Amino acid sequence: MIEDQSVLGVILARGGSKGLPRKNVRELAGKPLIAWTIDAAHESEYLDRLILSSDDEEIMEVAEEYGCEVPFQRPAELAQDDTPSMDALLHALDQVPGYDYVVLLQPTSPLRTSEDIDMTIEKCHQKDASACVTVTETEKPPEWMYTMNEWNRLEPVMKSEQTVTRRQEAPDTYVLNGAAYVAETGYLQEYRTFHGETTIGHVMPLKRSVDVDEMIDLRLSELILKS
């Protein structure tokens, strides 16, 4: 709870994964990938309750083993490859109503800490924002980015009259890192997005912003944890 506002943490973890099969329960530095998110959530100062939404028996068992509540099993129709995560999250909120804030924690962000979670919640609450999401600074400015057409010709992502030749000349830009999404529950249920016009950002360092999607991401996370 933050002041008098209750906070629900939700982990979404379905069984299917194409990039890295069974990634949510793969071992990372001695424990399953999902356990890193559960442990960070348990250390949060503000989360009143942490629940898992999953369709997968093994993931549910592992989550319960590490102390995450599993109050329901997600319906199969909400665990397909093309199912929007927002649909699964709103389903979870329907099963566990009554919270002022919801915090979505993806299990693929094992390096995120309880401090990252709490600072995102704090910022959302203190700034009276509808939503706050974690971001990290981009390594390259968008002025250096291109799309490629069918003839392999490069087209700049951003049209600019002034050429940026040095990184220092470009303004700071940020990208979502997927570590934490915080929103007022009522706002989320009405607008079905964390990314509205009033959304604010909380900056996390690059070293804690790894998003595990492929085996190389898992190996990188392990190297960072060991170092």
Short mmCIF file of C-alpha atoms in Angstrom, two decimals:
data_model
loop_
_atom_site.label_atom_id
_atom_site.label_comp_id
_atom_site.label_asym_id
_atom_site.label_seq_id
_atom_site.Cartn_x
_atom_site.Cartn_y
_atom_site.Cartn_z
CA MET A 1 0.00 0.00 0.00
CA ILE A 2 1.19 3.50 -0.77
CA GLU A 3 -0.39 5.99 1.61
CA ASP A 4 -4.01 4.76 1.62
CA GLN A 5 -3.95 3.25 -1.89
CA SER A 6 -3.85 -0.54 -2.31
CA VAL A 7 -1.50 -2.09 -4.87
CA LEU A 8 -1.84 -5.40 -6.71
CA GLY A 9 1.10 -7.03 -8.47
CA VAL A 10 0.34 -9.31 -11.43
CA ILE A 11 2.73 -11.63 -13.26
CA LEU A 12 1.56 -12.86 -16.67
CA ALA A 13 3.30 -16.07 -17.75
CA ARG A 14 1.76 -18.37 -20.33
CA GLY A 15 3.19 -21.75 -21.24
CA GLY A 16 3.77 -21.15 -24.94
CA SER A 17 6.97 -19.43 -26.02
CA LYS A 18 8.37 -19.58 -29.52
CA GLY A 19 11.66 -17.69 -29.18
CA LEU A 20 12.85 -19.63 -26.13
CA PRO A 21 10.60 -22.60 -25.29
CA ARG A 22 9.64 -22.95 -21.59
CA LYS A 23 11.60 -19.79 -20.84
CA ASN A 24 9.61 -18.83 -17.75
CA VAL A 25 10.82 -21.91 -15.87
CA ARG A 26 14.31 -22.18 -17.37
CA GLU A 27 17.11 -21.98 -14.82
CA LEU A 28 18.91 -18.67 -14.42
CA ALA A 29 21.77 -18.52 -11.93
CA GLY A 30 20.34 -21.29 -9.76
CA LYS A 31 16.59 -20.67 -9.89
CA PRO A 32 13.79 -20.49 -12.47
CA LEU A 33 13.53 -17.30 -14.50
CA ILE A 34 10.13 -16.42 -13.05
CA ALA A 35 11.48 -16.71 -9.49
CA TRP A 36 13.62 -13.60 -9.96
CA THR A 37 10.49 -11.51 -10.53
CA ILE A 38 8.66 -13.14 -7.63
CA ASP A 39 11.55 -12.47 -5.25
CA ALA A 40 11.84 -8.82 -6.32
CA ALA A 41 8.08 -8.37 -5.85
CA HIS A 42 8.19 -9.89 -2.37
CA GLU A 43 10.80 -7.33 -1.38
CA SER A 44 8.62 -4.44 -2.58
CA GLU A 45 7.51 -1.99 0.08
CA TYR A 46 4.20 -1.22 -1.62
CA LEU A 47 2.78 -4.40 -3.15
CA ASP A 48 -0.09 -5.67 -1.02
CA ARG A 49 -0.60 -8.85 -3.00
CA LEU A 50 1.17 -10.71 -5.79
CA ILE A 51 -0.65 -13.07 -8.11
CA LEU A 52 0.18 -15.14 -11.18
CA SER A 53 -1.97 -15.50 -14.27
CA SER A 54 -0.98 -18.59 -16.23
CA ASP A 55 -2.46 -21.43 -18.24
CA ASP A 56 0.48 -23.72 -17.54
CA GLU A 57 0.53 -26.23 -14.66
CA GLU A 58 4.32 -26.29 -14.31
CA ILE A 59 4.62 -22.51 -14.22
CA MET A 60 1.85 -22.37 -11.63
CA GLU A 61 3.58 -24.96 -9.45
CA VAL A 62 6.94 -23.17 -9.66
CA ALA A 63 5.33 -19.84 -8.83
CA GLU A 64 3.61 -21.29 -5.77
CA GLU A 65 6.88 -22.91 -4.69
CA TYR A 66 8.46 -19.45 -4.59
CA GLY A 67 5.55 -17.92 -2.71
CA CYS A 68 3.44 -16.36 -5.46
CA GLU A 69 -0.31 -16.72 -5.11
CA VAL A 70 -2.12 -18.50 -7.96
CA PRO A 71 -5.83 -17.85 -7.33
CA PHE A 72 -7.05 -19.06 -10.73
CA GLN A 73 -5.92 -20.74 -13.95
CA ARG A 74 -6.01 -18.56 -17.05
CA PRO A 75 -8.45 -19.79 -19.71
CA ALA A 76 -6.81 -21.30 -22.78
CA GLU A 77 -8.41 -18.72 -25.06
CA LEU A 78 -6.45 -16.01 -23.21
CA ALA A 79 -3.12 -17.80 -23.62
CA GLN A 80 -2.75 -17.97 -27.40
CA ASP A 81 0.16 -16.59 -29.42
CA ASP A 82 -1.96 -13.69 -30.61
CA THR A 83 -3.71 -12.94 -27.31
CA PRO A 84 -3.00 -9.35 -26.22
CA SER A 85 -1.42 -9.27 -22.78
CA MET A 86 -3.92 -6.57 -21.85
CA ASP A 87 -6.79 -9.06 -22.25
CA ALA A 88 -5.06 -11.44 -19.84
CA LEU A 89 -4.34 -8.65 -17.38
CA LEU A 90 -7.91 -7.34 -17.37
CA HIS A 91 -9.14 -10.90 -16.86
CA ALA A 92 -6.89 -11.14 -13.80
CA LEU A 93 -8.27 -7.87 -12.43
CA ASP A 94 -11.79 -9.22 -12.80
CA GLN A 95 -10.82 -12.25 -10.69
CA VAL A 96 -9.13 -10.16 -7.99
CA PRO A 97 -11.01 -6.84 -7.74
CA GLY A 98 -10.73 -3.99 -5.28
CA TYR A 99 -7.22 -2.57 -5.78
CA ASP A 100 -6.40 1.07 -6.49
CA TYR A 101 -3.21 0.39 -8.48
CA VAL A 102 -2.10 -2.55 -10.58
CA VAL A 103 1.55 -3.35 -11.31
CA LEU A 104 2.31 -5.62 -14.26
CA LEU A 105 5.60 -7.47 -13.81
CA GLN A 106 6.86 -9.46 -16.78
CA PRO A 107 8.83 -12.58 -15.76
CA THR A 108 11.25 -11.90 -18.62
CA SER A 109 12.87 -9.01 -16.70
CA PRO A 110 14.94 -10.90 -14.11
CA LEU A 111 17.37 -8.07 -13.35
CA ARG A 112 14.72 -5.60 -12.22
CA THR A 113 14.89 -4.96 -8.45
CA SER A 114 12.32 -4.20 -5.77
CA GLU A 115 13.63 -0.64 -5.80
CA ASP A 116 12.80 -0.36 -9.51
CA ILE A 117 9.27 -1.54 -8.76
CA ASP A 118 8.77 0.80 -5.81
CA MET A 119 10.21 3.86 -7.53
CA THR A 120 7.82 3.34 -10.45
CA ILE A 121 4.87 3.07 -8.07
CA GLU A 122 6.04 6.12 -6.14
CA LYS A 123 6.41 8.22 -9.25
CA CYS A 124 2.96 7.24 -10.52
CA HIS A 125 1.38 8.11 -7.19
CA GLN A 126 3.34 11.25 -6.36
CA LYS A 127 2.93 12.74 -9.83
CA ASP A 128 -0.78 11.83 -9.79
CA ALA A 129 -0.29 10.11 -13.14
CA SER A 130 -2.68 7.63 -14.69
CA ALA A 131 0.24 5.32 -15.53
CA CYS A 132 4.00 5.06 -15.19
CA VAL A 133 6.22 2.64 -17.11
CA THR A 134 9.90 1.77 -16.91
CA VAL A 135 12.20 2.85 -19.71
CA THR A 136 15.90 2.83 -20.49
CA GLU A 137 17.94 5.28 -22.51
CA THR A 138 18.54 4.20 -26.08
CA GLU A 139 22.11 3.35 -27.04
CA LYS A 140 21.77 5.01 -30.46
CA PRO A 141 19.72 8.09 -31.33
CA PRO A 142 16.70 7.57 -33.62
CA GLU A 143 18.37 9.95 -36.09
CA TRP A 144 20.75 7.06 -36.86
CA MET A 145 17.96 4.55 -37.50
CA TYR A 146 16.59 3.48 -40.88
CA THR A 147 14.00 1.28 -42.44
CA MET A 148 14.85 -0.71 -45.56
CA ASN A 149 12.50 -0.92 -48.53
CA GLU A 150 12.09 -3.79 -51.01
CA TRP A 151 15.03 -2.48 -53.06
CA ASN A 152 17.24 -2.42 -49.92
CA ARG A 153 17.29 1.35 -49.92
CA LEU A 154 17.64 2.94 -46.50
CA GLU A 155 14.99 5.40 -45.39
CA PRO A 156 15.55 7.44 -42.22
CA VAL A 157 13.11 6.78 -39.40
CA MET A 158 13.20 10.45 -38.50
CA LYS A 159 13.21 13.26 -41.02
CA SER A 160 15.58 15.95 -39.81
CA GLU A 161 16.98 19.06 -41.45
CA GLN A 162 20.06 18.85 -39.28
CA THR A 163 22.38 15.84 -39.49
CA VAL A 164 23.42 14.34 -36.16
CA THR A 165 26.99 13.09 -36.43
CA ARG A 166 27.85 12.80 -32.72
CA ARG A 167 25.81 11.00 -30.05
CA GLN A 168 26.21 14.01 -27.76
CA GLU A 169 24.40 16.23 -30.27
CA ALA A 170 21.20 14.20 -30.10
CA PRO A 171 18.57 14.65 -27.36
CA ASP A 172 18.17 11.81 -24.87
CA THR A 173 15.64 9.25 -26.07
CA TYR A 174 14.12 6.30 -24.24
CA VAL A 175 12.62 2.91 -25.02
CA LEU A 176 10.25 0.76 -22.98
CA ASN A 177 12.16 -2.02 -21.22
CA GLY A 178 9.17 -4.07 -20.04
CA ALA A 179 10.29 -4.31 -16.40
CA ALA A 180 7.33 -2.63 -14.67
CA TYR A 181 4.03 -1.12 -15.73
CA VAL A 182 1.99 0.74 -13.12
CA ALA A 183 -1.48 2.22 -13.57
CA GLU A 184 -4.57 3.27 -11.68
CA THR A 185 -6.82 0.25 -11.95
CA GLY A 186 -9.87 2.24 -13.03
CA TYR A 187 -7.90 3.99 -15.75
CA LEU A 188 -6.58 0.69 -17.09
CA GLN A 189 -10.00 -0.91 -17.15
CA GLU A 190 -11.48 2.06 -18.98
CA TYR A 191 -8.74 2.75 -21.53
CA ARG A 192 -7.10 -0.71 -21.79
CA THR A 193 -3.57 0.67 -22.12
CA PHE A 194 -0.57 1.79 -20.09
CA HIS A 195 0.48 4.13 -22.91
CA GLY A 196 -1.91 7.06 -22.80
CA GLU A 197 -1.21 10.75 -23.24
CA THR A 198 -0.64 11.17 -19.50
CA THR A 199 1.74 8.20 -19.09
CA ILE A 200 5.05 9.08 -17.45
CA GLY A 201 8.34 7.17 -17.39
CA HIS A 202 10.78 5.92 -14.80
CA VAL A 203 14.32 5.48 -16.11
CA MET A 204 16.21 2.28 -15.34
CA PRO A 205 19.85 1.57 -16.18
CA LEU A 206 20.62 -0.53 -19.23
CA LYS A 207 22.29 -3.26 -17.15
CA ARG A 208 18.97 -4.03 -15.37
CA SER A 209 16.86 -3.76 -18.52
CA VAL A 210 17.55 -7.11 -20.19
CA ASP A 211 14.36 -8.65 -21.61
CA VAL A 212 14.73 -12.41 -21.97
CA ASP A 213 13.34 -13.53 -25.31
CA GLU A 214 16.17 -15.64 -26.75
CA MET A 215 18.88 -17.86 -25.28
CA ILE A 216 21.46 -15.09 -25.69
CA ASP A 217 19.36 -12.87 -23.38
CA LEU A 218 19.33 -15.60 -20.74
CA ARG A 219 23.09 -16.01 -20.99
CA LEU A 220 23.62 -12.25 -20.78
CA SER A 221 21.45 -12.04 -17.67
CA GLU A 222 23.47 -14.82 -16.07
CA LEU A 223 26.75 -13.03 -16.81
CA ILE A 224 25.42 -9.80 -15.33
CA LEU A 225 24.17 -11.57 -12.20
CA LYS A 226 27.50 -13.36 -11.71
CA SER A 227 29.46 -10.15 -12.15
#
